[in-house]
Tab-separated table of C-alpha atoms in Angstrom:
chain	number	residue	atom	x	y	z
A	36	UNK	CA	6.114	-4.051	23.590
A	37	UNK	CA	8.058	-2.845	20.682
A	38	UNK	CA	9.837	-4.742	17.923
A	39	UNK	CA	12.311	-3.140	15.481
A	40	UNK	CA	12.856	-5.208	12.402
A	41	UNK	CA	15.804	-4.105	10.167
A	42	UNK	CA	16.506	-5.434	6.566
A	43	UNK	CA	20.209	-5.366	5.980
A	44	UNK	CA	19.716	-6.731	2.334
A	45	UNK	CA	19.554	-4.275	-0.742
A	46	UNK	CA	16.745	-6.500	-1.925
A	47	UNK	CA	13.299	-5.369	-0.579
A	48	UNK	CA	11.157	-8.468	-1.501
A	49	UNK	CA	13.515	-11.598	-1.719
A	50	UNK	CA	14.944	-13.926	0.564
A	51	UNK	CA	15.966	-11.894	3.723
A	52	UNK	CA	12.962	-9.523	3.576
A	53	UNK	CA	10.464	-12.374	3.155
A	54	UNK	CA	11.804	-13.991	6.184
A	55	UNK	CA	11.948	-10.599	8.174
A	56	UNK	CA	8.362	-10.090	7.210
A	57	UNK	CA	7.364	-13.407	8.740
A	58	UNK	CA	9.252	-12.735	11.813
A	59	UNK	CA	7.367	-9.369	12.058
A	60	UNK	CA	4.108	-11.354	11.814
A	61	UNK	CA	5.174	-13.547	14.575
A	62	UNK	CA	6.172	-10.489	16.992
A	63	UNK	CA	2.477	-9.057	16.002
A	64	UNK	CA	1.036	-12.310	16.967
A	65	UNK	CA	2.738	-12.026	20.302
A	66	UNK	CA	1.252	-8.638	20.728
A	67	UNK	CA	4.223	-6.478	19.993
A	68	UNK	CA	4.156	-3.175	17.990
A	69	UNK	CA	6.555	-3.372	15.198
A	70	UNK	CA	8.566	-1.107	12.886
A	71	UNK	CA	10.198	-2.251	9.670
A	72	UNK	CA	13.114	-0.549	8.234
A	73	UNK	CA	15.052	-1.224	5.121
A	74	UNK	CA	18.675	-0.031	5.938
A	75	UNK	CA	19.454	0.456	2.223
A	76	UNK	CA	16.843	3.146	2.034
A	77	UNK	CA	18.712	5.217	4.712
A	78	UNK	CA	21.709	7.557	4.371
A	79	UNK	CA	24.346	6.726	6.894
A	80	UNK	CA	27.969	5.552	7.224
A	81	UNK	CA	29.747	3.547	9.874
A	82	UNK	CA	31.133	5.241	12.991
A	83	UNK	CA	33.073	8.518	12.120
A	84	UNK	CA	34.987	8.528	15.351
A	85	UNK	CA	33.499	11.970	16.205
A	86	UNK	CA	33.979	11.103	20.107
A	87	UNK	CA	30.734	12.988	20.854
A	88	UNK	CA	29.430	9.769	22.739
A	89	UNK	CA	32.646	9.847	24.904
A	90	UNK	CA	32.360	13.404	25.949
A	91	UNK	CA	32.185	13.703	29.824
A	92	UNK	CA	29.040	15.970	29.431
A	93	UNK	CA	27.706	13.543	26.586
A	94	UNK	CA	24.619	11.626	26.792
A	95	UNK	CA	25.337	7.895	26.914
A	96	UNK	CA	23.908	5.166	24.478
A	97	UNK	CA	23.418	8.012	21.894
A	98	UNK	CA	24.895	8.580	18.455
A	99	UNK	CA	25.260	12.357	17.975
A	100	UNK	CA	26.087	12.061	14.296
A	101	UNK	CA	23.346	13.845	12.090
A	102	UNK	CA	22.199	11.195	9.672
A	103	UNK	CA	19.360	8.639	9.100
A	104	UNK	CA	20.772	6.167	11.238
A	105	UNK	CA	21.096	7.933	14.768
A	106	UNK	CA	17.288	7.999	15.466
A	107	UNK	CA	16.996	4.308	14.617
A	108	UNK	CA	19.822	3.673	17.102
A	109	UNK	CA	17.632	5.542	19.809
A	110	UNK	CA	14.623	3.485	18.905
A	111	UNK	CA	16.723	0.352	19.220
A	112	UNK	CA	17.825	1.099	22.776
A	113	UNK	CA	14.127	1.741	23.566
A	114	UNK	CA	12.829	-1.343	22.094
A	115	UNK	CA	12.039	-4.770	23.699
A	116	UNK	CA	13.297	-6.610	20.769
A	117	UNK	CA	15.347	-6.332	17.466
A	118	UNK	CA	15.266	-8.631	14.617
A	119	UNK	CA	18.013	-8.027	11.951
A	120	UNK	CA	18.405	-10.013	8.700
A	121	UNK	CA	21.512	-9.948	6.406
A	122	UNK	CA	22.505	-11.996	3.310
A	123	UNK	CA	26.086	-13.471	3.491
A	124	UNK	CA	28.276	-11.607	1.155
A	125	UNK	CA	31.888	-13.103	0.805
A	126	UNK	CA	31.387	-15.088	4.104
A	127	UNK	CA	30.132	-12.012	5.875
A	128	UNK	CA	27.172	-9.748	6.741
A	129	UNK	CA	26.549	-6.916	4.583
A	130	UNK	CA	28.407	-3.564	4.938
A	131	UNK	CA	25.292	-1.834	5.964
A	132	UNK	CA	24.935	-4.154	8.913
A	133	UNK	CA	28.531	-3.780	9.881
A	134	UNK	CA	28.014	0.124	9.947
A	135	UNK	CA	24.990	-0.286	12.105
A	136	UNK	CA	27.048	-2.451	14.551
A	137	UNK	CA	29.857	0.043	14.820
A	138	UNK	CA	27.475	2.888	15.529
A	139	UNK	CA	25.153	1.043	17.927
A	140	UNK	CA	28.078	-0.777	19.715
A	141	UNK	CA	30.413	2.238	20.060
A	142	UNK	CA	28.031	4.688	21.676
A	143	UNK	CA	27.300	2.149	24.380
A	144	UNK	CA	30.926	1.218	25.184
A	145	UNK	CA	32.673	2.844	28.107
A	146	UNK	CA	36.262	3.811	27.336
A	147	UNK	CA	37.040	4.220	30.995
A	148	UNK	CA	36.665	0.568	31.825
A	149	UNK	CA	35.269	-1.054	28.579
A	150	UNK	CA	32.051	-1.643	30.464
A	151	UNK	CA	28.418	-1.367	28.872
A	152	UNK	CA	26.795	1.820	29.381
A	153	UNK	CA	23.391	0.241	28.383
A	154	UNK	CA	21.550	-1.139	31.274
A	155	UNK	CA	18.232	-2.072	29.586
A	156	UNK	CA	17.179	-5.347	27.823
A	157	UNK	CA	16.497	-5.853	24.259
A	158	UNK	CA	16.056	-9.428	22.744
A	159	UNK	CA	17.762	-10.099	19.460
A	160	UNK	CA	16.996	-12.246	16.600
A	161	UNK	CA	19.534	-12.567	13.624
A	162	UNK	CA	18.399	-13.979	10.384
A	163	UNK	CA	21.149	-14.833	7.896
A	164	UNK	CA	20.336	-15.827	4.232
A	165	UNK	CA	22.842	-17.412	1.944
A	166	UNK	CA	23.446	-19.398	-1.219
A	167	UNK	CA	25.714	-21.825	0.502
A	168	UNK	CA	24.312	-25.198	1.645
A	169	UNK	CA	23.936	-25.743	5.290
A	170	UNK	CA	27.063	-28.016	5.535
A	171	UNK	CA	29.116	-25.276	4.113
A	172	UNK	CA	27.519	-22.695	6.574
A	173	UNK	CA	28.412	-25.016	9.648
A	174	UNK	CA	31.939	-25.506	8.307
A	175	UNK	CA	32.851	-21.911	7.091
A	176	UNK	CA	30.378	-19.356	8.311
A	177	UNK	CA	29.204	-20.481	11.688
A	178	UNK	CA	32.155	-18.839	13.403
A	179	UNK	CA	31.121	-15.398	11.816
A	180	UNK	CA	27.617	-16.055	12.966
A	181	UNK	CA	28.646	-16.531	16.467
A	182	UNK	CA	30.720	-13.357	16.284
A	183	UNK	CA	27.657	-11.290	15.376
A	184	UNK	CA	25.651	-13.040	18.074
A	185	UNK	CA	28.263	-12.080	20.602
A	186	UNK	CA	28.345	-8.456	19.682
A	187	UNK	CA	24.358	-8.192	20.025
A	188	UNK	CA	24.668	-9.594	23.593
A	189	UNK	CA	25.670	-6.256	24.656
A	190	UNK	CA	21.889	-5.348	24.442
A	191	UNK	CA	21.537	-7.702	27.621
A	192	UNK	CA	18.876	-9.869	26.042
A	193	UNK	CA	18.340	-13.210	24.482
A	194	UNK	CA	20.147	-13.547	21.203
A	195	UNK	CA	19.277	-16.204	18.567
A	196	UNK	CA	20.547	-16.752	15.104
A	197	UNK	CA	18.764	-18.400	12.367
A	198	UNK	CA	20.483	-19.396	8.965
A	199	UNK	CA	18.375	-19.861	5.901
A	200	UNK	CA	20.671	-21.789	3.508
A	201	UNK	CA	20.940	-22.854	-0.074
A	202	UNK	CA	18.372	-20.079	-1.155
A	203	UNK	CA	16.904	-19.290	-4.504
A	204	UNK	CA	19.013	-16.367	-6.146
A	205	UNK	CA	16.844	-15.383	-8.934
A	206	UNK	CA	13.620	-16.779	-10.602
A	207	UNK	CA	15.197	-17.467	-13.987
A	208	UNK	CA	18.705	-18.612	-14.104
A	209	UNK	CA	18.895	-18.815	-17.848
A	210	UNK	CA	19.046	-14.993	-18.030
A	211	UNK	CA	22.314	-14.937	-15.858
A	212	UNK	CA	25.809	-16.212	-16.126
A	213	UNK	CA	25.303	-18.592	-13.201
A	214	UNK	CA	26.074	-22.010	-14.626
A	215	UNK	CA	27.767	-22.937	-11.338
A	216	UNK	CA	24.402	-23.426	-9.872
A	217	UNK	CA	21.658	-25.829	-10.471
A	218	UNK	CA	18.457	-23.999	-11.004
A	219	UNK	CA	16.546	-27.383	-10.594
A	220	UNK	CA	18.197	-27.939	-7.085
A	221	UNK	CA	17.565	-24.286	-6.092
A	222	UNK	CA	13.889	-24.402	-7.058
A	223	UNK	CA	13.555	-27.713	-5.293
A	224	UNK	CA	15.008	-26.078	-2.068
A	225	UNK	CA	12.633	-23.168	-2.576
A	226	UNK	CA	9.615	-25.425	-2.593
A	227	UNK	CA	10.681	-27.763	0.195
A	228	UNK	CA	13.037	-25.994	2.494
A	229	UNK	CA	11.971	-22.257	2.319
A	230	UNK	CA	8.679	-22.687	3.814
A	231	UNK	CA	10.145	-24.307	6.655
A	232	UNK	CA	12.579	-21.199	6.973
A	233	UNK	CA	9.575	-18.902	6.929
A	234	UNK	CA	7.858	-20.718	9.702
A	235	UNK	CA	10.966	-20.677	11.820
A	236	UNK	CA	11.323	-17.038	11.270
A	237	UNK	CA	7.585	-16.464	12.378
A	238	UNK	CA	8.451	-18.551	15.545
A	239	UNK	CA	11.455	-16.541	16.207
A	240	UNK	CA	9.736	-13.170	16.032
A	241	UNK	CA	6.926	-14.626	18.414
A	242	UNK	CA	9.482	-15.938	20.905
A	243	UNK	CA	11.527	-12.690	21.122
A	244	UNK	CA	8.564	-10.551	21.357
A	245	UNK	CA	7.217	-12.607	24.327
A	246	UNK	CA	10.742	-12.373	25.835
């Protein structure tokens, strides 16, 4: 078994990364080999509409653009499970995750009848992190989460979304112009809720790896 873990956050050691690393532990506990990748370390763009993947003599489910993302896409299609994490910026996933989705989805999409060229099965876990409290997520962001979930159903596996809400943004709020947030509340959530989020991420990785 192989699990790919993609960190779609620019922060390598904060909320999204911490949850993904717990999910990786869960996948390993289930016996899966894992590969962890920070998307912000890679040099890539979204789809360039080169149309190489639509050529009649082209290989299906393969992005032909020569950058750091194309070999990652190859490995995703060969994996058993994929776990991708993103913070929510302006109510949406990060631009790096959007670019990945464009490239991954487009090279598997038939322009003859809009069917899916990919016939394998990759289970997908999506971990979203955000400053917004859970009530706001459910009222305003849940629709976007379901859109992202639906996109990854093109990999033909089980898809799960986990949202970690009301997260701690920085260790010391006094150093920043962030008076709109209560440091006391954020640190209380870090102490009480974030351990629950970490445990849920571990279980997510374990479930996905076991299929």
